[in-house]
Short mmCIF file of C-alpha atoms in Angstrom, two decimals:
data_model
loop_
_atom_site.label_atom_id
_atom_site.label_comp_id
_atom_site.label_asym_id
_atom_site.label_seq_id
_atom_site.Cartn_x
_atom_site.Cartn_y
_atom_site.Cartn_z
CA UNK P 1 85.58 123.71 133.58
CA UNK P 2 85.32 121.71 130.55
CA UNK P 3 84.78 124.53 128.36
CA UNK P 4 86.85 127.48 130.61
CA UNK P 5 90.58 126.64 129.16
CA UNK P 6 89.26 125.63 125.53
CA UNK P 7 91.75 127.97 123.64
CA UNK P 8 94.34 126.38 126.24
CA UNK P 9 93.51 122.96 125.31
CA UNK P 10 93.66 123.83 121.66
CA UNK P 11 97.33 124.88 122.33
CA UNK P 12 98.20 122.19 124.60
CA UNK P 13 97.36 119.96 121.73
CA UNK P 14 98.90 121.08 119.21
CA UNK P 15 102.35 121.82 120.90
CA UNK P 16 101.45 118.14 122.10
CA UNK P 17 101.11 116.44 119.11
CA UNK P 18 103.86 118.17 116.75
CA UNK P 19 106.18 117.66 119.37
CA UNK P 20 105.54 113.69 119.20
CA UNK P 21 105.06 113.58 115.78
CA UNK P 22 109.05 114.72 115.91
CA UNK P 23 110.14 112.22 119.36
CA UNK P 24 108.84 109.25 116.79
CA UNK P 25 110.10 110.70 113.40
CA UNK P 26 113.58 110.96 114.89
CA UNK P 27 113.18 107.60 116.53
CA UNK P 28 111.64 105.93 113.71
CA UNK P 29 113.28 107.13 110.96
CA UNK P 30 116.78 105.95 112.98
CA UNK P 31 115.14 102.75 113.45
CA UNK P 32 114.26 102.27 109.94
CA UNK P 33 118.10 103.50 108.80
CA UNK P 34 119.72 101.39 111.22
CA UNK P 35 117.95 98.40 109.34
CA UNK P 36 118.55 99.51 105.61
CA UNK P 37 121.74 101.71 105.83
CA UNK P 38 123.86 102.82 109.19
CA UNK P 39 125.62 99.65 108.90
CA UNK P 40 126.94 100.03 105.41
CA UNK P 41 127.69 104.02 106.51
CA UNK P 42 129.11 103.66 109.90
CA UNK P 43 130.21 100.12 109.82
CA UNK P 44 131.29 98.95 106.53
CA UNK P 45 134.00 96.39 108.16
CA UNK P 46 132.13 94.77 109.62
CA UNK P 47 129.55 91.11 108.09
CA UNK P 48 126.02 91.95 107.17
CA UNK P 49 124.82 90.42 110.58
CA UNK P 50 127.77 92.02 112.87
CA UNK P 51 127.14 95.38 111.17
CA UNK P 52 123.63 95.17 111.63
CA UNK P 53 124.03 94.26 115.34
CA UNK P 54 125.99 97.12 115.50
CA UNK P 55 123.60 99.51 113.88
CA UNK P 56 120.86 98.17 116.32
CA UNK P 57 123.01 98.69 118.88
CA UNK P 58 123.55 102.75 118.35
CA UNK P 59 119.70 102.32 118.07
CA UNK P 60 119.69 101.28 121.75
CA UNK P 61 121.83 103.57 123.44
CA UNK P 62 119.53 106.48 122.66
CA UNK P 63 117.16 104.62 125.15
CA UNK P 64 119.84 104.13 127.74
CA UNK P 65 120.29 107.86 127.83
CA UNK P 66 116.19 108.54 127.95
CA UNK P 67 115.77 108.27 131.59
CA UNK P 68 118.51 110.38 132.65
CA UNK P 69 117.53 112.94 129.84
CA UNK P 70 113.93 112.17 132.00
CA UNK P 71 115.05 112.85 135.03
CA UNK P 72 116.44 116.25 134.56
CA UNK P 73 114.00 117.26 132.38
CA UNK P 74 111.23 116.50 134.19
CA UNK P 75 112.40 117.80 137.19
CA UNK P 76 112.32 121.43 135.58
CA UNK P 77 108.39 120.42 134.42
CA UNK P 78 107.33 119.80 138.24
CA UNK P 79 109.36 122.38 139.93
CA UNK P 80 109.66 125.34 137.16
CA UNK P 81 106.68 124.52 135.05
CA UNK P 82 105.70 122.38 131.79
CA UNK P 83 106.41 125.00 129.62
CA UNK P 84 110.55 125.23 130.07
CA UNK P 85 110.89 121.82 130.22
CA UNK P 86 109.01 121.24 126.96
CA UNK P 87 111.14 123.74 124.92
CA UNK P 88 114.14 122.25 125.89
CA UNK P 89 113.28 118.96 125.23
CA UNK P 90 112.19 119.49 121.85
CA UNK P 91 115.21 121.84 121.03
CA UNK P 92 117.85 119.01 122.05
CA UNK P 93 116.07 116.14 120.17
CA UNK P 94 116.27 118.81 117.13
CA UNK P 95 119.81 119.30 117.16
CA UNK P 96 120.70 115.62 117.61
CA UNK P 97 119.00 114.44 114.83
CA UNK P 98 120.06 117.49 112.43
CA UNK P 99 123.50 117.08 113.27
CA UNK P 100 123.35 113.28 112.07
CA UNK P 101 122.41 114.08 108.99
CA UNK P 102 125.56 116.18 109.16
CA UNK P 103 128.30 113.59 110.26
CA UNK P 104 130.87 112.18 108.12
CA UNK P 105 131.24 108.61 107.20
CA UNK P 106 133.57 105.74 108.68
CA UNK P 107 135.56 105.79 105.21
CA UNK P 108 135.89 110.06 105.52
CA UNK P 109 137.08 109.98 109.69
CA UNK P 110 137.34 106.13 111.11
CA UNK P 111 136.27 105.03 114.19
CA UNK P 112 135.54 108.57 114.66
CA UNK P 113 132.71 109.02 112.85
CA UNK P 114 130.84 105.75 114.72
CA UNK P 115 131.67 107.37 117.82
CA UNK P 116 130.29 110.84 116.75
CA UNK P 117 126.85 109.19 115.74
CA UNK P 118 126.54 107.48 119.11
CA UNK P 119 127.32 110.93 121.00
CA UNK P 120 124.53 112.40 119.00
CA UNK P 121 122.09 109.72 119.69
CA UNK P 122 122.64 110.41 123.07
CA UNK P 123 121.89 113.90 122.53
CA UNK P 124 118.47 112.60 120.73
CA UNK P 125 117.50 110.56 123.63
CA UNK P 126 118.16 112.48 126.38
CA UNK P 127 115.74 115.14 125.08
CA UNK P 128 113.22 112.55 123.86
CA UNK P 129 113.39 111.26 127.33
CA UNK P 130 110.96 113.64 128.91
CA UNK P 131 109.02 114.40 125.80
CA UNK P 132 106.11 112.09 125.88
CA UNK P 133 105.96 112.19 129.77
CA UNK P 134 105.59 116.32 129.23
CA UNK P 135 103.16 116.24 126.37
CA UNK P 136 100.94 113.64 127.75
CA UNK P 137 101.20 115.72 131.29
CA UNK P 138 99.92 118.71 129.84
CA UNK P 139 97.02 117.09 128.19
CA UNK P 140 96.09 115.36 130.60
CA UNK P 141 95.97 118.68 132.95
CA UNK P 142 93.98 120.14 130.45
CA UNK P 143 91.68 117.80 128.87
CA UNK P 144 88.34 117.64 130.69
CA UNK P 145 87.85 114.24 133.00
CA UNK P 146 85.43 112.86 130.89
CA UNK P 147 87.85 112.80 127.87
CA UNK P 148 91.02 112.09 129.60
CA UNK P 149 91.54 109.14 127.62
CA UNK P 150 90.75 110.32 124.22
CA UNK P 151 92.64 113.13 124.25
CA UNK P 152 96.08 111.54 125.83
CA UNK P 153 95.31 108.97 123.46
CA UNK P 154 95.94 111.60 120.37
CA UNK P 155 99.83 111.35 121.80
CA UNK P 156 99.63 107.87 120.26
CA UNK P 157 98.08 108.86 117.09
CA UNK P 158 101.06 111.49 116.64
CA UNK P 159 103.71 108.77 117.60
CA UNK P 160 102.24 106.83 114.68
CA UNK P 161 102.22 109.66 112.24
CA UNK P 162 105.95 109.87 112.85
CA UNK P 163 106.55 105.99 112.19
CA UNK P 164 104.69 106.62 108.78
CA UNK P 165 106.51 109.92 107.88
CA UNK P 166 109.86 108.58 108.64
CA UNK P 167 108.83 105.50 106.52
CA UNK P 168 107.50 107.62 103.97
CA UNK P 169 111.00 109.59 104.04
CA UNK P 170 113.05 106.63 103.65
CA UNK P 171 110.82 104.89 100.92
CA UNK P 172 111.60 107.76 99.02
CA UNK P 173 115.42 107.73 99.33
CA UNK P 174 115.17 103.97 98.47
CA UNK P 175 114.45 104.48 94.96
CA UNK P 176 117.80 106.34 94.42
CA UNK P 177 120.63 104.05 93.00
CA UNK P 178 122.62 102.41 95.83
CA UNK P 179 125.68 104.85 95.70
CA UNK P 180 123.58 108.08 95.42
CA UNK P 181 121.48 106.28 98.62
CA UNK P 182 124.65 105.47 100.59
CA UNK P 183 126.83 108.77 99.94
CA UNK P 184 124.09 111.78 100.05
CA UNK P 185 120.58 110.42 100.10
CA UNK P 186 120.15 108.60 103.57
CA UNK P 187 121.15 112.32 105.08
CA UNK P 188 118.18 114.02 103.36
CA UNK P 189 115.51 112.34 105.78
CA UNK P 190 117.62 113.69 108.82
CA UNK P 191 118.38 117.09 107.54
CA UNK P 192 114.87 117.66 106.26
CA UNK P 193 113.02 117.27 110.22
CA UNK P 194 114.91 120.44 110.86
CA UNK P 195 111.63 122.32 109.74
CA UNK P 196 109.87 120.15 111.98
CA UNK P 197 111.26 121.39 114.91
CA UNK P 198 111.71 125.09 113.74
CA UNK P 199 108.25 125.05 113.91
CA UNK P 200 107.16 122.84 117.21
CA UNK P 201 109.71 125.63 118.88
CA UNK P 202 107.60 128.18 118.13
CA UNK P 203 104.47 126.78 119.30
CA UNK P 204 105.80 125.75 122.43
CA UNK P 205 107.69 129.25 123.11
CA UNK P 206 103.59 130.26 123.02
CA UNK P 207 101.98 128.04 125.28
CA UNK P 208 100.64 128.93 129.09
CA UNK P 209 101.22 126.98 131.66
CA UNK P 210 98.15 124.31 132.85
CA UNK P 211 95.44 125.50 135.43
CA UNK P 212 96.12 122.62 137.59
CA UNK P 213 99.68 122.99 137.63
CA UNK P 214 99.53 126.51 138.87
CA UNK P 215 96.93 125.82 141.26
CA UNK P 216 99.11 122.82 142.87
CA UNK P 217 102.07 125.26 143.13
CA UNK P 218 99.76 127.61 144.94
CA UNK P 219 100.34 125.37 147.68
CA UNK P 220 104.11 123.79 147.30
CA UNK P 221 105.66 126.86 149.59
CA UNK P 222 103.88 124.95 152.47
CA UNK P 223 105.11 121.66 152.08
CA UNK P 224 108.55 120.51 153.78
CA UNK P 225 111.44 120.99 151.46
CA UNK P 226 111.90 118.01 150.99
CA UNK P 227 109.11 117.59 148.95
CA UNK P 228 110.67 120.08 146.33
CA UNK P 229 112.36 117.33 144.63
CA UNK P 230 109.93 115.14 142.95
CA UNK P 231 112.11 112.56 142.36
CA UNK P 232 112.33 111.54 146.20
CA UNK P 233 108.60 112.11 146.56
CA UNK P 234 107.82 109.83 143.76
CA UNK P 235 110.27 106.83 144.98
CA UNK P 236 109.54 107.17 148.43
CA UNK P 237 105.63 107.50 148.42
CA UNK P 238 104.64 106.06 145.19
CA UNK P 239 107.06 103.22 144.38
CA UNK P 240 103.98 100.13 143.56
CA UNK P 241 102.97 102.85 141.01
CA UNK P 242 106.72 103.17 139.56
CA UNK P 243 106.86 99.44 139.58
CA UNK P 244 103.87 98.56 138.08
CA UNK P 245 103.53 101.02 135.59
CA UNK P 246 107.09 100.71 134.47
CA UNK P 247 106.29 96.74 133.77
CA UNK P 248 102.95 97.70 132.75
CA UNK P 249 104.89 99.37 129.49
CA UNK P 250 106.76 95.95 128.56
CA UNK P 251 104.41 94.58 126.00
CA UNK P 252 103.43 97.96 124.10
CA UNK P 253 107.35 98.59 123.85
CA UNK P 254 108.12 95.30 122.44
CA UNK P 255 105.28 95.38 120.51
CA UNK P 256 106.29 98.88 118.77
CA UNK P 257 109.61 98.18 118.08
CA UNK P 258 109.23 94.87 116.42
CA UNK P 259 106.44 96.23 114.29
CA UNK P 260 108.04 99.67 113.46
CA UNK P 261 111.77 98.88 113.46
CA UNK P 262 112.82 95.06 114.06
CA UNK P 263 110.10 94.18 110.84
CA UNK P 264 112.01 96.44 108.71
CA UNK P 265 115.58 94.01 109.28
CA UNK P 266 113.61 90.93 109.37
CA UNK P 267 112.20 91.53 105.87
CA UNK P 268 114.61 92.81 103.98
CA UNK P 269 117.90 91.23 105.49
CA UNK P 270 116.15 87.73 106.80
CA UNK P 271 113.91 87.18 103.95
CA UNK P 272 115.97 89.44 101.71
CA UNK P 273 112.68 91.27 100.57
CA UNK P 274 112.98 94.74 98.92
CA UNK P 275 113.54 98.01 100.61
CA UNK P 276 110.30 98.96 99.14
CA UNK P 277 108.24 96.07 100.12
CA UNK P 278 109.35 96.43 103.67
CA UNK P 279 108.55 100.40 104.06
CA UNK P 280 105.47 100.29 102.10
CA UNK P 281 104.06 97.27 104.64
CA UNK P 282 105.05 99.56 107.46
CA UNK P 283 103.68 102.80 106.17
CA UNK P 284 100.37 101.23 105.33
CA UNK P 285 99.50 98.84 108.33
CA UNK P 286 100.96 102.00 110.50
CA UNK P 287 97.92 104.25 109.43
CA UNK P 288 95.45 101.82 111.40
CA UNK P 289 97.26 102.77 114.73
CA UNK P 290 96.84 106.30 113.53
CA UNK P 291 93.07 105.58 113.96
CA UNK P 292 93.09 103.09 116.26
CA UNK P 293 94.66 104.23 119.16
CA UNK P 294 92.24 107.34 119.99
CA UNK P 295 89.48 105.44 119.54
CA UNK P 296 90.71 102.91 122.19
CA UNK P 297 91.45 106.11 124.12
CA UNK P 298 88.00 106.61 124.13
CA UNK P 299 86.73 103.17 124.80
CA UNK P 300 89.18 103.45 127.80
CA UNK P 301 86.93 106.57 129.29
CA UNK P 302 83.67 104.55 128.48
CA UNK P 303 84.95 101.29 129.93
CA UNK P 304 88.07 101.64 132.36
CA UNK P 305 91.86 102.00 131.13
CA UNK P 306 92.54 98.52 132.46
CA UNK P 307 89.92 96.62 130.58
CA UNK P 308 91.21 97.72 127.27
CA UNK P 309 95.00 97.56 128.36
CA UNK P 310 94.81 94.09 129.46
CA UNK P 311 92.64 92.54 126.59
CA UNK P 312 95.11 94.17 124.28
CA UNK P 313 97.64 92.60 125.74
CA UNK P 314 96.42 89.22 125.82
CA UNK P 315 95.39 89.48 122.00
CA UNK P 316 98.96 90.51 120.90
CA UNK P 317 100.33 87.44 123.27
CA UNK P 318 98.45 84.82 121.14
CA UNK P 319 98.56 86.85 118.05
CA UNK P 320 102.69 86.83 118.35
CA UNK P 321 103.25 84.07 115.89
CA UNK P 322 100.27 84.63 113.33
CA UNK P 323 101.78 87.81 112.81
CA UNK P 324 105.16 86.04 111.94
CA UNK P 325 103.55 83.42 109.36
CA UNK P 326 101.73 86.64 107.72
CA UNK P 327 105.62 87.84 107.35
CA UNK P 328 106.85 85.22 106.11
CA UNK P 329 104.87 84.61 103.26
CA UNK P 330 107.03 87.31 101.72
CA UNK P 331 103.51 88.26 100.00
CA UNK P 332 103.20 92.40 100.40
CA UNK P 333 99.01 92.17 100.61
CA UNK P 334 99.37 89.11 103.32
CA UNK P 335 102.34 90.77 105.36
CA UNK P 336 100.35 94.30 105.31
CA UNK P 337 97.42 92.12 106.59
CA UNK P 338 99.39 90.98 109.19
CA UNK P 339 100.73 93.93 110.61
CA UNK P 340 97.75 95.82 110.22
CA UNK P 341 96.01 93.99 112.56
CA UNK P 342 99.09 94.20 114.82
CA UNK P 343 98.75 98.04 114.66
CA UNK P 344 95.27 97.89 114.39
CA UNK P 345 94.16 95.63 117.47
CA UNK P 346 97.99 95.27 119.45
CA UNK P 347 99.06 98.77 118.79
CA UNK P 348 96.13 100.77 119.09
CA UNK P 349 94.88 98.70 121.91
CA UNK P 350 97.45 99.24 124.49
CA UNK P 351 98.97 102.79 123.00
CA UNK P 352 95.29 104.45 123.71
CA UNK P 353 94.65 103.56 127.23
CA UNK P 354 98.18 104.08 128.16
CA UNK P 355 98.18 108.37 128.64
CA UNK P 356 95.56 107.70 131.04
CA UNK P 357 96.78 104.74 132.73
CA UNK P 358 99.99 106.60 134.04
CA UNK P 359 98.93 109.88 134.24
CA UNK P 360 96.25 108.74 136.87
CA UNK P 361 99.13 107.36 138.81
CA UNK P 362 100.59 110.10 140.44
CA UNK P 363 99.71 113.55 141.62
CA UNK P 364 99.39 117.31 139.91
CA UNK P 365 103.31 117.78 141.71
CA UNK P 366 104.75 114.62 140.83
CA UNK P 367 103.31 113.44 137.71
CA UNK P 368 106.03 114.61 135.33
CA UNK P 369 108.67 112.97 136.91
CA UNK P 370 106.81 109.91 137.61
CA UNK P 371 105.16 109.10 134.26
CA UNK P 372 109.33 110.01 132.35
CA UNK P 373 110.86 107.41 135.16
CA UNK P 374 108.47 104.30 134.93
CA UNK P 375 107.61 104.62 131.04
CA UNK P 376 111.86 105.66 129.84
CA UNK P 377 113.15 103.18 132.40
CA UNK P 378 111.58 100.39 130.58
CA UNK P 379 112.36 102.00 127.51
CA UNK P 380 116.00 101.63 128.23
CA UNK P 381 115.63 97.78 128.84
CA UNK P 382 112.75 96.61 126.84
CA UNK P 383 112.23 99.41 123.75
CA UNK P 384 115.44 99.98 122.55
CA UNK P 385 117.34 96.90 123.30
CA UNK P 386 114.27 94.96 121.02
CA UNK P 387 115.60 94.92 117.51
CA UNK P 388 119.04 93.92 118.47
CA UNK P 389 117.32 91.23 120.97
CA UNK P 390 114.95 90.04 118.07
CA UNK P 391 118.15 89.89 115.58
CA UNK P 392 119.81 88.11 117.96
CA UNK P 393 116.77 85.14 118.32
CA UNK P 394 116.43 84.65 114.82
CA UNK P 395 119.78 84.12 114.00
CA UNK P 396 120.11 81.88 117.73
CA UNK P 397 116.65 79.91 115.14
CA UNK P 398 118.91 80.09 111.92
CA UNK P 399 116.80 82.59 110.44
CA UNK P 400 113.10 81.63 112.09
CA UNK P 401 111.06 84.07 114.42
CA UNK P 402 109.93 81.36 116.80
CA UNK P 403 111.96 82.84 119.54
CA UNK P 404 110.65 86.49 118.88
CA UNK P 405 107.14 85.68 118.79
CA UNK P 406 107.73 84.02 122.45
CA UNK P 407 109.83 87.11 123.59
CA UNK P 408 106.60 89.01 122.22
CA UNK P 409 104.08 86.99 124.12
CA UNK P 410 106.09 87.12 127.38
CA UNK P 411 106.44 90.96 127.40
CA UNK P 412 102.39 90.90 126.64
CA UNK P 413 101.60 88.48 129.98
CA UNK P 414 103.64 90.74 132.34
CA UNK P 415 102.13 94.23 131.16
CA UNK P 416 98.60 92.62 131.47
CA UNK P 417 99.69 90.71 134.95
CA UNK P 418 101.53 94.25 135.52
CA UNK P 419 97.76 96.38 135.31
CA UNK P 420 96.36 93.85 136.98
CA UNK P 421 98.56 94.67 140.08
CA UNK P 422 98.10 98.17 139.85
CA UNK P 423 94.50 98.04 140.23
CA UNK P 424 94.87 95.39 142.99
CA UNK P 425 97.54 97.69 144.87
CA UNK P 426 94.64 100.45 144.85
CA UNK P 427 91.59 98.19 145.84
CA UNK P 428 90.05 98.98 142.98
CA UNK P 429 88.01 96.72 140.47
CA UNK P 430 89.28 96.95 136.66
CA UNK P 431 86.27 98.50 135.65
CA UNK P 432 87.07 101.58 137.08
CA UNK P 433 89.49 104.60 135.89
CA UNK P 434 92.84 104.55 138.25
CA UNK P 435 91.99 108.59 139.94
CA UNK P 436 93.54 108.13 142.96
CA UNK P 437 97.33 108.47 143.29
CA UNK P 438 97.41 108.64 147.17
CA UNK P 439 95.29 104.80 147.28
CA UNK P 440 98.17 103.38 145.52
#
């Protein structure tokens, strides 16, 4: 078996990984724009912090839109096939990010054009909501057992690759003047993924669907119709594994977001730190998770999912406020150190284990829809609202990061208290992989 569907698995992960590489580019390159420049574009009326707020805030609301877009979209993975859903997905996330390169500013249309940008990041998040639960549902069905982890794992490596291009793409816009920056240069980033996508269309327009998927719909003509809508299997049968792995996601989201996108803010409008300073940190601490994260992915098949999941998140609980006081020295080697180790040990350590955490949650049938509902429902309340929660705590310390470093560590305790349950729910010790859907 492990060798039978090698060309498959070859296609499966490349579709896989471009297609991430995109969800994070988009995500991250918004992330590190709402920091530098939406607010001066979109919301020049308003102060430095209010416009900021604001920027964070149309940051957010493509995460309140993810698990509807996850929903539907899955839906057409479990009952039409992977493929489908996969080509939509990626085709919507393409057009909202193209077309915000595209918009005019608040001085060119008023109110209008704020409005316009939040419409499209709608349209970006609903078709990034089912695109990591698809790609990480087709690798898993392909990847053999042994590898499970490694190669769901790769899903992380890809969403890291993103963070760094999207960093790389706005470092480069940075060294423009500030009016060439703020009337035509902030677009180019945005305009430029539209080869991105041209590209992960056509791959995906090639792929086959997975041998287990097929074989499970061998059988779905027998089954009660009521079982034709995953959805209402997956909340009515296998709600301790919605629950638990949606809280299980809490610390990795926080985690991202502060090192990807809330960092960005914090340097350069707390500590008032270049632009450059600030990307280049991100951009070079990022390429440990590149690394990192398969190679937990791998520990995770040697060792158990949980083990590496939990100590993960217990490290990045404690390692909350060292990672602040690297920061603040304002010193690029010593704030690169810092969040190097956050991507490094944090990142990589929770981010590799994850694929094959939730995919080994729920069954061939279900497992679209119930990986997109417990990983973009906490999305919507922990990963997006993040930056605009961490702005909020360092300006409730007058400028300190006390407050975000505990907000850090909290989210850590109740993802590792959070796997803990889930292995406890299935009477199984935390040395062992989670295979069993139907014990949970």
């Amino acid at each position: 078996m492990q060798h039978a569907h090698t060309p498959g698995l070859r296609k499966a992960v490349t579709a896989s990984v471009v297609g991430t590489v995109i969800e994070w580019f988009d995500y991250a390159l918004y992330g590190a724009a709402a920091g530098l420049i939406i607010n001066k574009i979109f919301f020049p009326d308003l102060s430095a912090f209010a416009g900021t707020l604001a920027a964070f805030a149309t940051f957010a609301v493509g995460f309140f839109v993810r698990p509807l877009g996850g929903l539907i979209i899955s839906h057409i993975g479990d009952r039409y096939g992977r493929k489908p859903a996969l080509v939509f997905s990626i085709a919507l996330m393409g057009f909202g990010t193209v077309a915000i390169g595209l918009l005019p500013d608040y001085r060119q249309i008023g109110i209008y054009a704020p409005l316009l940008l939040v419409l499209m990041r709608m349209a970006q998040g609903f078709g990034a909501g089912a695109e990591y639960a698809g790609a990480l549902t087709l690798l898993y069905e392909y990847a053999p057992k042994r590898l499970r982890g490694f190669y769901t794992a790769l899903l992380q490596s890809a969403t890291v690759v993103g963070i760094i291009l999207a960093s790389v793409a706005f470092w480069g816009v940075s060294q423009m003047s500030e009016e060439a920056m703020t009337s035509w240069g902030w677009r180019v980033p945005f305009l430029s993924s539209a080869v991105l996508f041209v590209i992960a269309l056509y791959i995906r327009r090639h792929l086959d669907e997975t041998p287990e998927y097929i074989e499970a719909m061998k059988h779905a003509a027998q089954e009660k119709k009521e079982n034709h809508i995953p959805l209402r299997v997956v909340l009515t049968k296998y709600p301790k594994s919605l629950i638990w792995g949606f809280l299980a996601m809490t610390g990795h989201n926080a985690n991202v977001y502060i090192l990807s996108a809330f960092s960005i803010s914090y340097m350069t409008n707390t500590l008032h730190l270049s632009r450059s300073t600030a990307l280049t940190a991100v951009f070079i601490s990022a390429l440990f998770g590149v690394f990192s994260a398969p190679f937990m992915g791998w520990m995770a098949d040697k060792f158990s999912p949980a083990k590496i999941y939990i100590g993960a998140a217990l490290f990045t609980a404690v390692f909350a406020w060292p990672l602040f006081m690297f920061i603040d020295t304002g010193n690029l080697f010593l704030i690169t150190l810092g969040m190097s180790i956050g991507f490094l040990v944090s990142y990589g350590g929770m981010a590799g284990p994850q694929g094959v955490l939730l995919a080994n949650l729920f069954p061939t049938r279900y497992r679209f829809s119930g990986i997109s509902v417990s990983r973009e429902l906490n999305g919507m309340l922990v990963a997006g609202p993040t930056p605009l929660i961490c702005t909020l705590l360092v300006n409730l310390a007058d400028g300190k990061p006390v407050y975000v470093s505990m907000y850090l560590a909290v989210c850590c305790l109740l993802t590792a208290f959070a796997v803990m349950k889930l292995y406890m729910a299935a009477g199984q010790p935390i040395n062992t992989s989670l295979s069993e859907a139907d014990r949970i």
